[in-house]
JSON list of C-alpha atoms in Angstrom, two decimals:
[
{"chain": "G", "resi": 170, "resn": "MET", "atom": "CA", "xyz": [52.38, 11.80, 100.93]},
{"chain": "G", "resi": 171, "resn": "LYS", "atom": "CA", "xyz": [51.82, 15.06, 99.06]},
{"chain": "G", "resi": 172, "resn": "PHE", "atom": "CA", "xyz": [52.97, 18.37, 100.51]},
{"chain": "G", "resi": 173, "resn": "ILE", "atom": "CA", "xyz": [51.39, 21.63, 99.45]},
{"chain": "G", "resi": 174, "resn": "SER", "atom": "CA", "xyz": [53.37, 24.82, 99.76]},
{"chain": "G", "resi": 175, "resn": "ALA", "atom": "CA", "xyz": [51.83, 27.73, 101.65]},
{"chain": "G", "resi": 176, "resn": "ALA", "atom": "CA", "xyz": [51.83, 29.83, 98.47]},
{"chain": "G", "resi": 177, "resn": "THR", "atom": "CA", "xyz": [49.94, 27.14, 96.56]},
{"chain": "G", "resi": 178, "resn": "LEU", "atom": "CA", "xyz": [47.42, 26.88, 99.38]},
{"chain": "G", "resi": 179, "resn": "LEU", "atom": "CA", "xyz": [46.85, 30.65, 99.50]},
{"chain": "G", "resi": 180, "resn": "LEU", "atom": "CA", "xyz": [46.48, 30.88, 95.74]},
{"chain": "G", "resi": 181, "resn": "SER", "atom": "CA", "xyz": [43.89, 28.10, 95.81]},
{"chain": "G", "resi": 182, "resn": "LEU", "atom": "CA", "xyz": [41.62, 30.04, 98.18]},
{"chain": "G", "resi": 183, "resn": "PRO", "atom": "CA", "xyz": [38.89, 32.13, 96.58]},
{"chain": "G", "resi": 184, "resn": "ALA", "atom": "CA", "xyz": [39.59, 35.87, 96.57]},
{"chain": "G", "resi": 185, "resn": "ALA", "atom": "CA", "xyz": [36.63, 36.73, 98.81]},
{"chain": "G", "resi": 186, "resn": "ALA", "atom": "CA", "xyz": [37.71, 34.25, 101.46]},
{"chain": "G", "resi": 187, "resn": "ALA", "atom": "CA", "xyz": [41.32, 35.39, 101.55]},
{"chain": "G", "resi": 188, "resn": "PHE", "atom": "CA", "xyz": [40.34, 38.81, 102.95]},
{"chain": "G", "resi": 189, "resn": "GLY", "atom": "CA", "xyz": [36.99, 38.02, 104.58]},
{"chain": "G", "resi": 190, "resn": "THR", "atom": "CA", "xyz": [36.24, 38.43, 108.24]},
{"chain": "G", "resi": 191, "resn": "HIS", "atom": "CA", "xyz": [34.16, 35.30, 108.53]},
{"chain": "G", "resi": 192, "resn": "ALA", "atom": "CA", "xyz": [35.28, 31.82, 109.32]},
{"chain": "G", "resi": 193, "resn": "ALA", "atom": "CA", "xyz": [34.87, 29.52, 106.34]},
{"chain": "G", "resi": 194, "resn": "THR", "atom": "CA", "xyz": [36.07, 26.11, 105.46]},
{"chain": "G", "resi": 195, "resn": "PHE", "atom": "CA", "xyz": [37.36, 25.34, 102.03]},
{"chain": "G", "resi": 196, "resn": "LYS", "atom": "CA", "xyz": [38.24, 22.01, 100.59]},
{"chain": "G", "resi": 197, "resn": "LEU", "atom": "CA", "xyz": [40.98, 21.56, 98.05]},
{"chain": "G", "resi": 198, "resn": "ARG", "atom": "CA", "xyz": [39.68, 19.97, 94.89]},
{"chain": "G", "resi": 199, "resn": "SER", "atom": "CA", "xyz": [41.57, 17.62, 92.70]},
{"chain": "G", "resi": 200, "resn": "PRO", "atom": "CA", "xyz": [42.63, 19.12, 89.35]},
{"chain": "G", "resi": 201, "resn": "SER", "atom": "CA", "xyz": [40.41, 16.64, 87.47]},
{"chain": "G", "resi": 202, "resn": "SER", "atom": "CA", "xyz": [37.26, 18.10, 89.08]},
{"chain": "G", "resi": 203, "resn": "ALA", "atom": "CA", "xyz": [37.63, 21.21, 86.91]},
{"chain": "G", "resi": 204, "resn": "LEU", "atom": "CA", "xyz": [37.35, 19.21, 83.69]},
{"chain": "G", "resi": 205, "resn": "PHE", "atom": "CA", "xyz": [33.62, 18.55, 83.96]},
{"chain": "G", "resi": 206, "resn": "VAL", "atom": "CA", "xyz": [30.89, 20.78, 85.25]},
{"chain": "G", "resi": 207, "resn": "SER", "atom": "CA", "xyz": [27.29, 19.77, 84.69]},
{"chain": "G", "resi": 208, "resn": "PRO", "atom": "CA", "xyz": [25.02, 22.03, 82.63]},
{"chain": "G", "resi": 209, "resn": "GLU", "atom": "CA", "xyz": [22.74, 22.28, 85.69]},
{"chain": "G", "resi": 210, "resn": "THR", "atom": "CA", "xyz": [25.63, 23.78, 87.64]},
{"chain": "G", "resi": 211, "resn": "PHE", "atom": "CA", "xyz": [26.19, 26.45, 84.99]},
{"chain": "G", "resi": 212, "resn": "TYR", "atom": "CA", "xyz": [22.46, 27.18, 84.88]},
{"chain": "G", "resi": 213, "resn": "ARG", "atom": "CA", "xyz": [22.17, 27.43, 88.67]},
{"chain": "G", "resi": 214, "resn": "ALA", "atom": "CA", "xyz": [25.17, 29.79, 88.79]},
{"chain": "G", "resi": 215, "resn": "VAL", "atom": "CA", "xyz": [23.64, 32.09, 86.16]},
{"chain": "G", "resi": 216, "resn": "GLU", "atom": "CA", "xyz": [20.24, 32.06, 87.91]},
{"chain": "G", "resi": 217, "resn": "LEU", "atom": "CA", "xyz": [21.83, 33.02, 91.21]},
{"chain": "G", "resi": 218, "resn": "ALA", "atom": "CA", "xyz": [24.02, 35.69, 89.61]},
{"chain": "G", "resi": 219, "resn": "GLU", "atom": "CA", "xyz": [20.93, 37.22, 88.01]},
{"chain": "G", "resi": 220, "resn": "GLY", "atom": "CA", "xyz": [19.17, 37.24, 91.39]},
{"chain": "G", "resi": 221, "resn": "ARG", "atom": "CA", "xyz": [16.34, 34.90, 90.42]},
{"chain": "G", "resi": 222, "resn": "HIS", "atom": "CA", "xyz": [16.90, 32.63, 93.44]},
{"chain": "G", "resi": 223, "resn": "VAL", "atom": "CA", "xyz": [18.42, 32.73, 96.90]},
{"chain": "G", "resi": 224, "resn": "ALA", "atom": "CA", "xyz": [21.26, 30.47, 98.02]},
{"chain": "G", "resi": 225, "resn": "THR", "atom": "CA", "xyz": [23.47, 29.94, 101.02]},
{"chain": "G", "resi": 226, "resn": "MET", "atom": "CA", "xyz": [26.92, 31.48, 101.07]},
{"chain": "G", "resi": 227, "resn": "ASN", "atom": "CA", "xyz": [28.39, 27.98, 100.88]},
{"chain": "G", "resi": 228, "resn": "GLU", "atom": "CA", "xyz": [26.48, 27.20, 97.68]},
{"chain": "G", "resi": 229, "resn": "LEU", "atom": "CA", "xyz": [27.52, 30.53, 96.16]},
{"chain": "G", "resi": 230, "resn": "ASP", "atom": "CA", "xyz": [31.13, 29.79, 97.05]},
{"chain": "G", "resi": 231, "resn": "GLU", "atom": "CA", "xyz": [31.02, 26.27, 95.62]},
{"chain": "G", "resi": 232, "resn": "LEU", "atom": "CA", "xyz": [29.47, 27.44, 92.35]},
{"chain": "G", "resi": 233, "resn": "ALA", "atom": "CA", "xyz": [31.93, 30.31, 92.01]},
{"chain": "G", "resi": 234, "resn": "THR", "atom": "CA", "xyz": [34.83, 27.94, 92.62]},
{"chain": "G", "resi": 235, "resn": "GLU", "atom": "CA", "xyz": [33.55, 25.49, 90.02]},
{"chain": "G", "resi": 236, "resn": "LEU", "atom": "CA", "xyz": [33.22, 28.27, 87.46]},
{"chain": "G", "resi": 237, "resn": "GLU", "atom": "CA", "xyz": [36.71, 29.57, 88.24]},
{"chain": "G", "resi": 238, "resn": "GLU", "atom": "CA", "xyz": [38.31, 26.14, 88.07]},
{"chain": "G", "resi": 239, "resn": "PHE", "atom": "CA", "xyz": [36.63, 25.05, 84.83]},
{"chain": "G", "resi": 240, "resn": "VAL", "atom": "CA", "xyz": [39.23, 24.85, 82.08]},
{"chain": "G", "resi": 241, "resn": "GLY", "atom": "CA", "xyz": [38.53, 25.99, 78.53]},
{"chain": "G", "resi": 242, "resn": "CYS", "atom": "CA", "xyz": [35.24, 26.65, 76.76]},
{"chain": "G", "resi": 243, "resn": "LYS", "atom": "CA", "xyz": [32.00, 24.77, 77.21]},
{"chain": "G", "resi": 244, "resn": "PHE", "atom": "CA", "xyz": [29.64, 26.38, 74.72]},
{"chain": "G", "resi": 245, "resn": "GLU", "atom": "CA", "xyz": [31.91, 28.17, 72.25]},
{"chain": "G", "resi": 246, "resn": "GLU", "atom": "CA", "xyz": [34.55, 25.46, 71.85]},
{"chain": "G", "resi": 247, "resn": "ASP", "atom": "CA", "xyz": [33.99, 25.24, 68.06]},
{"chain": "G", "resi": 248, "resn": "SER", "atom": "CA", "xyz": [34.33, 29.02, 67.65]},
{"chain": "G", "resi": 249, "resn": "GLY", "atom": "CA", "xyz": [37.54, 30.96, 67.31]},
{"chain": "G", "resi": 250, "resn": "LYS", "atom": "CA", "xyz": [39.95, 31.76, 70.11]},
{"chain": "G", "resi": 251, "resn": "GLU", "atom": "CA", "xyz": [38.53, 35.25, 70.55]},
{"chain": "G", "resi": 252, "resn": "ILE", "atom": "CA", "xyz": [34.98, 33.97, 71.16]},
{"chain": "G", "resi": 253, "resn": "CYS", "atom": "CA", "xyz": [36.27, 31.21, 73.45]},
{"chain": "G", "resi": 254, "resn": "ASP", "atom": "CA", "xyz": [38.24, 33.80, 75.46]},
{"chain": "G", "resi": 255, "resn": "LYS", "atom": "CA", "xyz": [35.07, 35.90, 75.78]},
{"chain": "G", "resi": 256, "resn": "GLU", "atom": "CA", "xyz": [33.15, 32.89, 77.13]},
{"chain": "G", "resi": 257, "resn": "ILE", "atom": "CA", "xyz": [35.90, 32.29, 79.68]},
{"chain": "G", "resi": 258, "resn": "GLN", "atom": "CA", "xyz": [35.91, 35.96, 80.75]},
{"chain": "G", "resi": 259, "resn": "ASP", "atom": "CA", "xyz": [32.12, 36.01, 80.99]},
{"chain": "G", "resi": 260, "resn": "ARG", "atom": "CA", "xyz": [32.16, 32.82, 83.10]},
{"chain": "G", "resi": 261, "resn": "VAL", "atom": "CA", "xyz": [34.71, 34.45, 85.42]},
{"chain": "G", "resi": 262, "resn": "ASP", "atom": "CA", "xyz": [32.42, 37.51, 85.60]},
{"chain": "G", "resi": 263, "resn": "VAL", "atom": "CA", "xyz": [29.54, 35.30, 86.77]},
{"chain": "G", "resi": 264, "resn": "ALA", "atom": "CA", "xyz": [31.83, 33.78, 89.41]},
{"chain": "G", "resi": 265, "resn": "GLU", "atom": "CA", "xyz": [32.81, 37.28, 90.57]},
{"chain": "G", "resi": 266, "resn": "ILE", "atom": "CA", "xyz": [29.13, 38.24, 90.86]},
{"chain": "G", "resi": 267, "resn": "LEU", "atom": "CA", "xyz": [28.57, 35.20, 93.08]},
{"chain": "G", "resi": 268, "resn": "ARG", "atom": "CA", "xyz": [31.55, 36.24, 95.23]},
{"chain": "G", "resi": 269, "resn": "LEU", "atom": "CA", "xyz": [30.13, 39.78, 95.46]},
{"chain": "G", "resi": 270, "resn": "LYS", "atom": "CA", "xyz": [26.81, 38.31, 96.61]},
{"chain": "G", "resi": 271, "resn": "ILE", "atom": "CA", "xyz": [28.69, 36.52, 99.40]},
{"chain": "G", "resi": 272, "resn": "GLU", "atom": "CA", "xyz": [30.39, 39.76, 100.43]},
{"chain": "G", "resi": 273, "resn": "LEU", "atom": "CA", "xyz": [27.10, 41.66, 100.31]},
{"chain": "G", "resi": 274, "resn": "GLN", "atom": "CA", "xyz": [25.41, 39.03, 102.49]},
{"chain": "G", "resi": 275, "resn": "LEU", "atom": "CA", "xyz": [28.23, 39.23, 105.03]},
{"chain": "G", "resi": 276, "resn": "ARG", "atom": "CA", "xyz": [27.97, 43.01, 105.09]},
{"chain": "G", "resi": 277, "resn": "MET", "atom": "CA", "xyz": [24.17, 42.90, 105.41]},
{"chain": "G", "resi": 278, "resn": "ASP", "atom": "CA", "xyz": [24.46, 40.45, 108.31]},
{"chain": "G", "resi": 279, "resn": "TYR", "atom": "CA", "xyz": [26.90, 42.82, 110.01]},
{"chain": "G", "resi": 280, "resn": "LEU", "atom": "CA", "xyz": [24.63, 45.80, 109.32]},
{"chain": "G", "resi": 281, "resn": "LYS", "atom": "CA", "xyz": [21.69, 44.02, 110.97]},
{"chain": "G", "resi": 282, "resn": "ASN", "atom": "CA", "xyz": [23.59, 42.48, 113.88]},
{"chain": "G", "resi": 283, "resn": "GLY", "atom": "CA", "xyz": [26.70, 44.47, 114.71]},
{"chain": "G", "resi": 284, "resn": "ASN", "atom": "CA", "xyz": [26.80, 47.89, 113.10]},
{"chain": "G", "resi": 285, "resn": "LEU", "atom": "CA", "xyz": [26.77, 50.47, 115.90]},
{"chain": "G", "resi": 286, "resn": "PHE", "atom": "CA", "xyz": [25.81, 53.35, 113.62]},
{"chain": "G", "resi": 287, "resn": "ALA", "atom": "CA", "xyz": [22.79, 51.50, 112.19]},
{"chain": "G", "resi": 288, "resn": "ALA", "atom": "CA", "xyz": [21.65, 50.45, 115.66]},
{"chain": "G", "resi": 289, "resn": "ASP", "atom": "CA", "xyz": [21.86, 54.05, 116.93]},
{"chain": "G", "resi": 290, "resn": "VAL", "atom": "CA", "xyz": [19.95, 55.40, 113.91]},
{"chain": "G", "resi": 291, "resn": "ILE", "atom": "CA", "xyz": [17.16, 52.83, 114.35]},
{"chain": "G", "resi": 292, "resn": "LYS", "atom": "CA", "xyz": [16.97, 53.47, 118.11]},
{"chain": "G", "resi": 293, "resn": "GLU", "atom": "CA", "xyz": [16.70, 57.23, 117.58]},
{"chain": "G", "resi": 294, "resn": "HIS", "atom": "CA", "xyz": [14.13, 56.81, 114.80]},
{"chain": "G", "resi": 295, "resn": "ASP", "atom": "CA", "xyz": [11.98, 54.52, 116.94]},
{"chain": "G", "resi": 296, "resn": "ALA", "atom": "CA", "xyz": [12.11, 56.98, 119.86]},
{"chain": "G", "resi": 297, "resn": "GLU", "atom": "CA", "xyz": [11.08, 59.83, 117.53]},
{"chain": "G", "resi": 298, "resn": "GLU", "atom": "CA", "xyz": [8.19, 57.77, 116.13]},
{"chain": "G", "resi": 299, "resn": "ARG", "atom": "CA", "xyz": [6.97, 56.96, 119.66]},
{"chain": "G", "resi": 300, "resn": "ARG", "atom": "CA", "xyz": [7.15, 60.65, 120.58]},
{"chain": "G", "resi": 301, "resn": "LYS", "atom": "CA", "xyz": [5.10, 61.61, 117.50]},
{"chain": "G", "resi": 302, "resn": "CYS", "atom": "CA", "xyz": [2.54, 58.90, 118.25]},
{"chain": "G", "resi": 303, "resn": "LYS", "atom": "CA", "xyz": [2.15, 60.09, 121.84]},
{"chain": "G", "resi": 304, "resn": "GLU", "atom": "CA", "xyz": [1.70, 63.68, 120.65]},
{"chain": "G", "resi": 305, "resn": "ALA", "atom": "CA", "xyz": [-0.97, 62.58, 118.13]},
{"chain": "G", "resi": 306, "resn": "LEU", "atom": "CA", "xyz": [-2.83, 60.61, 120.83]},
{"chain": "G", "resi": 307, "resn": "LYS", "atom": "CA", "xyz": [-2.72, 63.58, 123.19]},
{"chain": "G", "resi": 308, "resn": "ALA", "atom": "CA", "xyz": [-3.96, 65.92, 120.46]},
{"chain": "G", "resi": 309, "resn": "ASN", "atom": "CA", "xyz": [-6.85, 63.57, 119.70]},
{"chain": "G", "resi": 310, "resn": "ARG", "atom": "CA", "xyz": [-7.79, 63.33, 123.38]},
{"chain": "G", "resi": 311, "resn": "ASP", "atom": "CA", "xyz": [-7.87, 67.11, 123.61]},
{"chain": "G", "resi": 312, "resn": "LYS", "atom": "CA", "xyz": [-10.32, 67.26, 120.68]},
{"chain": "G", "resi": 313, "resn": "VAL", "atom": "CA", "xyz": [-12.88, 64.98, 122.36]},
{"chain": "G", "resi": 314, "resn": "ASP", "atom": "CA", "xyz": [-15.89, 66.87, 123.71]},
{"chain": "G", "resi": 315, "resn": "THR", "atom": "CA", "xyz": [-16.65, 65.25, 127.06]},
{"chain": "G", "resi": 316, "resn": "GLY", "atom": "CA", "xyz": [-20.07, 66.91, 127.43]},
{"chain": "G", "resi": 317, "resn": "ALA", "atom": "CA", "xyz": [-21.69, 65.35, 124.31]},
{"chain": "G", "resi": 318, "resn": "GLY", "atom": "CA", "xyz": [-23.44, 62.18, 125.36]},
{"chain": "G", "resi": 319, "resn": "LEU", "atom": "CA", "xyz": [-21.24, 59.12, 125.49]},
{"chain": "G", "resi": 320, "resn": "GLY", "atom": "CA", "xyz": [-18.15, 60.89, 124.32]},
{"chain": "G", "resi": 321, "resn": "LEU", "atom": "CA", "xyz": [-17.63, 58.51, 121.42]},
{"chain": "G", "resi": 322, "resn": "TRP", "atom": "CA", "xyz": [-17.86, 61.20, 118.72]}
]
């Protein structure tokens, strides 16, 4: 039976999940899973980071984790160490963008569903719009000449 220390467990959690306010489940991956990532996975991660498609928070988290756990270079492995290090840093940047998309989605959900300030602003705006509409209707009614035939014009 393997025992995992609390420190190892905390370090294995993605950064966004460690401080997030949402409940999420994470599965520990075996170290060998980081040795191979399909080209489709890399492509999907880049597409999502660029904003070309929409994904669930779980998919964003899984892709970010795969990018973070991948060891070494995939495309620049025959280049020098400096170029390989740049590929690694750029891959980590894509993972961070995916994590930021998760955080933004959580914040947008809160803004729409739980933010008191936003709810008050929308409520006040709607009341003001109704008031303006009622005033415009009343002004139009006052312009109608009731003595001219049918009163349509």
